[in-house]
Structure formats: C-alpha cells, structure tokens
CSV table of C-alpha atoms in Angstrom, one decimal:
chain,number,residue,atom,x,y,z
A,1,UNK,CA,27.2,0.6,-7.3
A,2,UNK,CA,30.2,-0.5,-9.4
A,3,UNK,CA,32.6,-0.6,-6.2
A,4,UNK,CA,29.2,-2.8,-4.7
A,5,UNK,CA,29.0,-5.3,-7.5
A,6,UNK,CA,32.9,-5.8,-8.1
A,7,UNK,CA,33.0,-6.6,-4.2
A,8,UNK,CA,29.9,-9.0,-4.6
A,9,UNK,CA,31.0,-10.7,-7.1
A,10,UNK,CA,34.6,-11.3,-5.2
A,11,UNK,CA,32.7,-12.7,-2.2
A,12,UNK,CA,30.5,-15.3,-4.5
A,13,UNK,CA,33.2,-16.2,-5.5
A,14,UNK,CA,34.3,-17.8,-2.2
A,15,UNK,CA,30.9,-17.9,-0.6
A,16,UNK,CA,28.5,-19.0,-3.2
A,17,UNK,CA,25.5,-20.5,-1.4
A,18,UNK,CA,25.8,-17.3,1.2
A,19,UNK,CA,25.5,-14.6,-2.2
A,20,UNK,CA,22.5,-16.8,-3.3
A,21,UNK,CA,21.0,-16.2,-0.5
A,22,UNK,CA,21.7,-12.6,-0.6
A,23,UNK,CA,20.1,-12.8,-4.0
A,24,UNK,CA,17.2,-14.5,-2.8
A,25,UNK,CA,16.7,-11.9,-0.2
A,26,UNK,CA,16.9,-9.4,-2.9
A,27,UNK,CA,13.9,-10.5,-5.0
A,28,UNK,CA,11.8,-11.2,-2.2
A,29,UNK,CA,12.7,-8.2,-0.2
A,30,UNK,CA,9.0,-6.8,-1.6
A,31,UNK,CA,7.4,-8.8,0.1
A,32,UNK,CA,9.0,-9.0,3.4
A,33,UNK,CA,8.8,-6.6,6.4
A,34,UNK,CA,11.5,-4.1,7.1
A,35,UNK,CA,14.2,-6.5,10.0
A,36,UNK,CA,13.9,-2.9,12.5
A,37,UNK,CA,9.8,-3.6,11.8
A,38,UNK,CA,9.7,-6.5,12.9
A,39,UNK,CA,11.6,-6.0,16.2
A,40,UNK,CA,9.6,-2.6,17.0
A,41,UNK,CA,6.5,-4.6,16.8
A,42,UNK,CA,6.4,-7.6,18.1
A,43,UNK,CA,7.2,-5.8,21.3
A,44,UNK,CA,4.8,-3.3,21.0
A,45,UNK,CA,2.1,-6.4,20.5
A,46,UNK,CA,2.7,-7.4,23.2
A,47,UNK,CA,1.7,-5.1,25.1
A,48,UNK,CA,-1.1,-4.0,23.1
A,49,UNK,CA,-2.5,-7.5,23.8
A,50,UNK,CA,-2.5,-7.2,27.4
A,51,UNK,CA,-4.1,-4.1,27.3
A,52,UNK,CA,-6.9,-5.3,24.9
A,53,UNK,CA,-7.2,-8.3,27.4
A,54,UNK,CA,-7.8,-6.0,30.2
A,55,UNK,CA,-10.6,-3.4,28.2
A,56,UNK,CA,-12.7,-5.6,25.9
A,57,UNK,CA,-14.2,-2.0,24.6
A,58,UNK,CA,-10.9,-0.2,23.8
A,59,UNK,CA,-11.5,0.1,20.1
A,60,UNK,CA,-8.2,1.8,19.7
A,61,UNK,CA,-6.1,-1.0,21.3
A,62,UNK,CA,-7.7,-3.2,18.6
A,63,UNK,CA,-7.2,-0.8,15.5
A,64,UNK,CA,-3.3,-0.3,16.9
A,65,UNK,CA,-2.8,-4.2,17.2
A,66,UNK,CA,-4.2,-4.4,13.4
A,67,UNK,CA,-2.1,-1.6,12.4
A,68,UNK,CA,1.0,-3.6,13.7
A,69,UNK,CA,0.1,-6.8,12.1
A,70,UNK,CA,-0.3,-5.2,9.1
A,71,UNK,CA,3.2,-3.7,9.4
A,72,UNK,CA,4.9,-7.3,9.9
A,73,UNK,CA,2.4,-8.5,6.7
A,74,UNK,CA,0.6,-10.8,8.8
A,75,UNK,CA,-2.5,-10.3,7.3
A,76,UNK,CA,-5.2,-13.2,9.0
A,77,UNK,CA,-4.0,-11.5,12.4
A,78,UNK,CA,-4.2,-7.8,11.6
A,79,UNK,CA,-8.5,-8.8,10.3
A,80,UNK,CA,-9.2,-10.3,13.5
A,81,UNK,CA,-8.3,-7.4,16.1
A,82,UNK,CA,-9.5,-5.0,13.1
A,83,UNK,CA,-13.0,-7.0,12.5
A,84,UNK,CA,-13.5,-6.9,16.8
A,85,UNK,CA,-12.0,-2.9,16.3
A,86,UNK,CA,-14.9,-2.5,13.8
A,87,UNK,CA,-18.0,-4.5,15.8
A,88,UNK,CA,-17.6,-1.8,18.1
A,89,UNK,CA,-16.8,1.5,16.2
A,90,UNK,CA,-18.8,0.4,13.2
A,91,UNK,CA,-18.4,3.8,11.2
A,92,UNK,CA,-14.8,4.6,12.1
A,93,UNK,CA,-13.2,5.2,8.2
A,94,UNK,CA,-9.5,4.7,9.6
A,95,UNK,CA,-10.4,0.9,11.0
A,96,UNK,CA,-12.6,0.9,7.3
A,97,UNK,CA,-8.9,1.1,5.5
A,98,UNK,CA,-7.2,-0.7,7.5
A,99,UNK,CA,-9.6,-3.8,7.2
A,100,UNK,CA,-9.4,-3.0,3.6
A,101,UNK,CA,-5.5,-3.6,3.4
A,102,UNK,CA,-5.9,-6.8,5.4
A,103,UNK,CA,-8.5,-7.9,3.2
A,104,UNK,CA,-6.2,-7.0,-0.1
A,105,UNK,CA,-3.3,-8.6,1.8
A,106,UNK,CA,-6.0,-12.1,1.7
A,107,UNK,CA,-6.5,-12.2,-1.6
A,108,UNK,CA,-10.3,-11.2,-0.6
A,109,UNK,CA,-10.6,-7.8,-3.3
A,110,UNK,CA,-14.4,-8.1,-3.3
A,111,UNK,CA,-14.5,-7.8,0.6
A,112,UNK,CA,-11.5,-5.4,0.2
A,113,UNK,CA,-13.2,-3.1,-2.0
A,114,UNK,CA,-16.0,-3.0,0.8
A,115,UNK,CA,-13.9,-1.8,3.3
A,116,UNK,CA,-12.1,0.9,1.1
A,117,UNK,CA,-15.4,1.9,-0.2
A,118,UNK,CA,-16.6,2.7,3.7
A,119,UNK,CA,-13.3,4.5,4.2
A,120,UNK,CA,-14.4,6.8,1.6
A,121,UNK,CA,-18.3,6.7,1.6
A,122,UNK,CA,-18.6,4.6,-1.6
A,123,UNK,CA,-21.4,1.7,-1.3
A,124,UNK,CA,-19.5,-0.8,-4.7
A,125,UNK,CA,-22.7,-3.0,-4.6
A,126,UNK,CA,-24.6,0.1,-5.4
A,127,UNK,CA,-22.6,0.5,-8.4
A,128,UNK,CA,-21.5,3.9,-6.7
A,129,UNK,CA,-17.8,4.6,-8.5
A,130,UNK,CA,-14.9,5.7,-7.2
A,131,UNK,CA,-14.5,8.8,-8.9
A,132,UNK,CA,-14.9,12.5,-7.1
A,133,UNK,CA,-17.8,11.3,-5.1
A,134,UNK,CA,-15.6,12.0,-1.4
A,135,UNK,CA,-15.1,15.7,-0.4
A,136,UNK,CA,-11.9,17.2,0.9
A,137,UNK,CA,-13.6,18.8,3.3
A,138,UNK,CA,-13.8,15.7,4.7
A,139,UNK,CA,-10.4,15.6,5.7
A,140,UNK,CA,-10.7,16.9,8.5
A,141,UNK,CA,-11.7,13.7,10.1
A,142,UNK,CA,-9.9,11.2,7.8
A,143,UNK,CA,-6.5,12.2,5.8
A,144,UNK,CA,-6.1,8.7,4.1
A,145,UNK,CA,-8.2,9.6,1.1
A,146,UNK,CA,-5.6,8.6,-1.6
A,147,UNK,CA,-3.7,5.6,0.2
A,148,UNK,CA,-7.9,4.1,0.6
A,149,UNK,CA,-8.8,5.0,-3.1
A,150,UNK,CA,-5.3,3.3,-4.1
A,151,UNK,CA,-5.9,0.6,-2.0
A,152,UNK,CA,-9.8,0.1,-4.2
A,153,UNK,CA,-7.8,0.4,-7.5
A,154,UNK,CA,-5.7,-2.2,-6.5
A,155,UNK,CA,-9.1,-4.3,-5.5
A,156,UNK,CA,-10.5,-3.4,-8.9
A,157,UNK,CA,-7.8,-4.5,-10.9
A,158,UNK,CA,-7.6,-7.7,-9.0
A,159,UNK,CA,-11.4,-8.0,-9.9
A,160,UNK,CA,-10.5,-6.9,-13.6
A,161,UNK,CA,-12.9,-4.1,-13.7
A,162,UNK,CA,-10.3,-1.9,-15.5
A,163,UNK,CA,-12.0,1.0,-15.7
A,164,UNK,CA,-13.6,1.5,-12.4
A,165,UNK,CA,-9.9,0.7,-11.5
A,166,UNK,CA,-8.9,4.0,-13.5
A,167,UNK,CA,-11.4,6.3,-12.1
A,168,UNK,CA,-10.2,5.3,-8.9
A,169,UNK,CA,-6.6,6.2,-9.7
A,170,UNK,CA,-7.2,9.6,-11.2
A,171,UNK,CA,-8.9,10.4,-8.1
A,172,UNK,CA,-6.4,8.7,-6.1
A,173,UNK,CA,-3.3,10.8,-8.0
A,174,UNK,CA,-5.8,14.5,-6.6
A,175,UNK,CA,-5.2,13.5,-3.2
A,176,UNK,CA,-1.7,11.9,-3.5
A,177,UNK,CA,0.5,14.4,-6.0
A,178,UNK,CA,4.6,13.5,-4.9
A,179,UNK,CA,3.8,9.6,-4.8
A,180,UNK,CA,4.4,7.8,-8.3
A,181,UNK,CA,2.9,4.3,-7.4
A,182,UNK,CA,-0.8,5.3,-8.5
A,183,UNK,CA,0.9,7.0,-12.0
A,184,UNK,CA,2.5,3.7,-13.0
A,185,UNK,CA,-0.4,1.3,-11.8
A,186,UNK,CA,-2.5,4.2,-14.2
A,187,UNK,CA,-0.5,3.9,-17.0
A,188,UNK,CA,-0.4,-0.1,-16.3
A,189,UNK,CA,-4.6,-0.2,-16.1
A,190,UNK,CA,-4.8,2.2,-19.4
A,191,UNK,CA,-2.1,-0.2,-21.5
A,192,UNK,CA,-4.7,-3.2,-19.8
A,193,UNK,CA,-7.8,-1.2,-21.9
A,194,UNK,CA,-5.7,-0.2,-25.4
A,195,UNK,CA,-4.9,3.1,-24.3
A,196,UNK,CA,-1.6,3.4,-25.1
A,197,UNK,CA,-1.5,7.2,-25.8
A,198,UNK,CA,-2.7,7.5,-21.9
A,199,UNK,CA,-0.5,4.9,-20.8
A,200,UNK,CA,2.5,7.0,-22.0
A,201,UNK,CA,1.0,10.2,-21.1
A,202,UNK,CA,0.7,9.0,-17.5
A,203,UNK,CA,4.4,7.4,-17.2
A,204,UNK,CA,5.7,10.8,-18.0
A,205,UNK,CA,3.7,12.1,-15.8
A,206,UNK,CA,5.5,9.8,-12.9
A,207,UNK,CA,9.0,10.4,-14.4
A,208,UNK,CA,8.3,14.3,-14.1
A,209,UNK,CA,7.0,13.7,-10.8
A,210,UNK,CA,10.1,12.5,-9.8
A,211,UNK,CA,12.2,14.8,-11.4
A,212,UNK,CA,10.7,17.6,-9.3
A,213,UNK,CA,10.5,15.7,-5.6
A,214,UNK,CA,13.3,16.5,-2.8
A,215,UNK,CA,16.0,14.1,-2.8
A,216,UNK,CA,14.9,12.0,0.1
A,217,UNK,CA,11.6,11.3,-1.7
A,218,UNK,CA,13.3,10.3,-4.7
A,219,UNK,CA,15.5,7.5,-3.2
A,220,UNK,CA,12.1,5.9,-1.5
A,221,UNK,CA,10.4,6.3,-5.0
A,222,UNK,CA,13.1,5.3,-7.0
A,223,UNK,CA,11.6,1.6,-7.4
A,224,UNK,CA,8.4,3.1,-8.8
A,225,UNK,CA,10.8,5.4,-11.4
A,226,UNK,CA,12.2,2.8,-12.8
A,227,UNK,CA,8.8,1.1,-13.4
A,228,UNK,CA,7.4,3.9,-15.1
A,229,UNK,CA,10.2,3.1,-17.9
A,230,UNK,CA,8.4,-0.9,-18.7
C-alpha cells in the first residue's frame, strides 16, 4: 500500500484530472457493478431474452434474466422479468428474494419486505416477525434463508422499525456465521435503540469473526472489518 500511494501520488502529480477520476471511481465503486459483470451479462441477456420471447411460460428464463439485472444493479429491469417470473410460479421463494432485492434496490422497503417475507414464510401485515419462525429443515428447497432475512433487516431499518430490524439480524447471523455484514448492521441497529453494551458486544463479535475466517474470506470481508471499528 505504501509502494501504491507513493506511485499515486507521483502520477497526480502529472495527471491530475485522470487521479480524480480514479478517486471518484474509488468512492463510488459500492455502488457500481464489477467491469467483468457487466461484460458476462449483457451477453448472457441477450440470449436469455430470445429465449423468453420464444416460451412465454419459461419461468426460469424470467427469474435468470432478473438475476442478471440485478447483477448489473439495474433494478426497474430485473422487477419486470421477476414480477412476469412470479405471475406464473407464484410460490417460488427464490423469485420471492429476488423480487425482494429489486424492490430494496427501488427504494420500495414496504413492498420489499413483502417479498423477503414470502421467501421465508413471514406474512409483515400480519404483524408475523422475523424472528425463528422459518425452519432449517426447510432448506432443502431454499438455502437463501440468511441473505432473505438480511435483505428484511435492511427493509426494516429503511422503514425505522429498529427492533423488528434486530430480530431479523439475530436470525439472519444463525443461518449466515462467516459473513460480518449482518454483525455490523446489528451493532449499527442496537447503537440506533441505546444499546450500546450490545452494540459493542456484537462488533467484537464481527472482529472475531474475521479473525478466525480463511484468508480468502478475509480479503472479501475486509470492508465490513473495518466498519465494525466506527
């Protein structure tokens, strides 16, 4: 990192506008799709599309075309092949959280929290929380039990029901244990509601976490470790 900045720093030096761009690039990178992405799937899209023109009832087609529009952030695009996937496969939890990410990705957490909520079996308007109520034995069919409880914390603490938002992350943190993202959005949602002795108790929970994941993991988590210091 020393060798990286002393060599940045040389090159801004003649190329100023180009190393604010880099900048730029830098603090946005969060928010934009992976270059190698974007290239995989707009190919793949295409083809996905011809296929869903020729089989109006391939469900799969639909849910794939979501799943790529998703990956390239485009979240209006990803709803509508995911909102035709679900008209015809009504029940189907994957297309459930999938429509719930495009919904988050919208700004739309209400509608979001729907969708996550049929991933998992929750009815929210029921006042049904998003604790333990979903078996593991239901894994079988659907292994995305922590990413679609994530995605409802997210919702709820959008919606400021801080809580709910907590029950929801506990539960998330059962089914995902090496991923530190739902330890520092806990700790985050606890600080939100006063608890600063569980606030601190779960950020050393995601620094240990860390500490004890292989060394691959630990480079793609290393964003979320250096949250769990703030």
């Amino acid at each position: 990192m020393y060798y990286a900045v002393m060599l940045f720093a040389a090159f801004a030096q003649q190329n100023p506008y180009v190393a604010l761009g880099v900048v730029g690039f830098f603090l946005v990178r969060r928010w934009l799709p992976d270059p190698v992405v974007i290239v995989k799937n707009l190919g793949r899209i295409s083809g996905l599309k011809r296929q869903a023109t020729m089989n109006a009832a391939n469900v799969t087609v639909r849910r794939d075309l979501g799943q790529a529009y998703l990956d390239l952030r485009w979240h209006g695009s990803a709803l509508r092949w995911l909102d035709e996937a679900r008209a015809k496969a009504p029940r189907d939890q994957e297309i459930a959280y999938l429509r719930g990410l495009a919904l988050l990705g919208k700004g739309r957490a209400e509608d979001a929290l729907r969708a996550f909520g049929e991933a998992v079996g929750i009815d929210p308007d029921k006042g049904e929380p998003f604790s333990s109520a979903s078996s593991k034995a239901n894994e079988r069919t659907f292994r995305r039990f922590g990413e679609a409880y994530l995605g409802a914390a997210k919702a709820l603490e959008k919606l400021g029901r801080h809580e709910q938002a907590e029950e929801a992350l506990c539960t998330c943190t059962t089914f995902n244990s090496s991923t530190l993202e739902p330890l520092v959005m806990l700790a985050r949602v606890r600080a939100r509601r006063g608890d600063e002795a569980g606030a601190a108790d779960a950020r050393r929970q995601a620094r240990k976490t860390w500490r004890e994941l292989p060394g691959f993991m630990r480079r793609r988590e290393l964003g979320w470790w250096l949250r769990s210091f703030v």
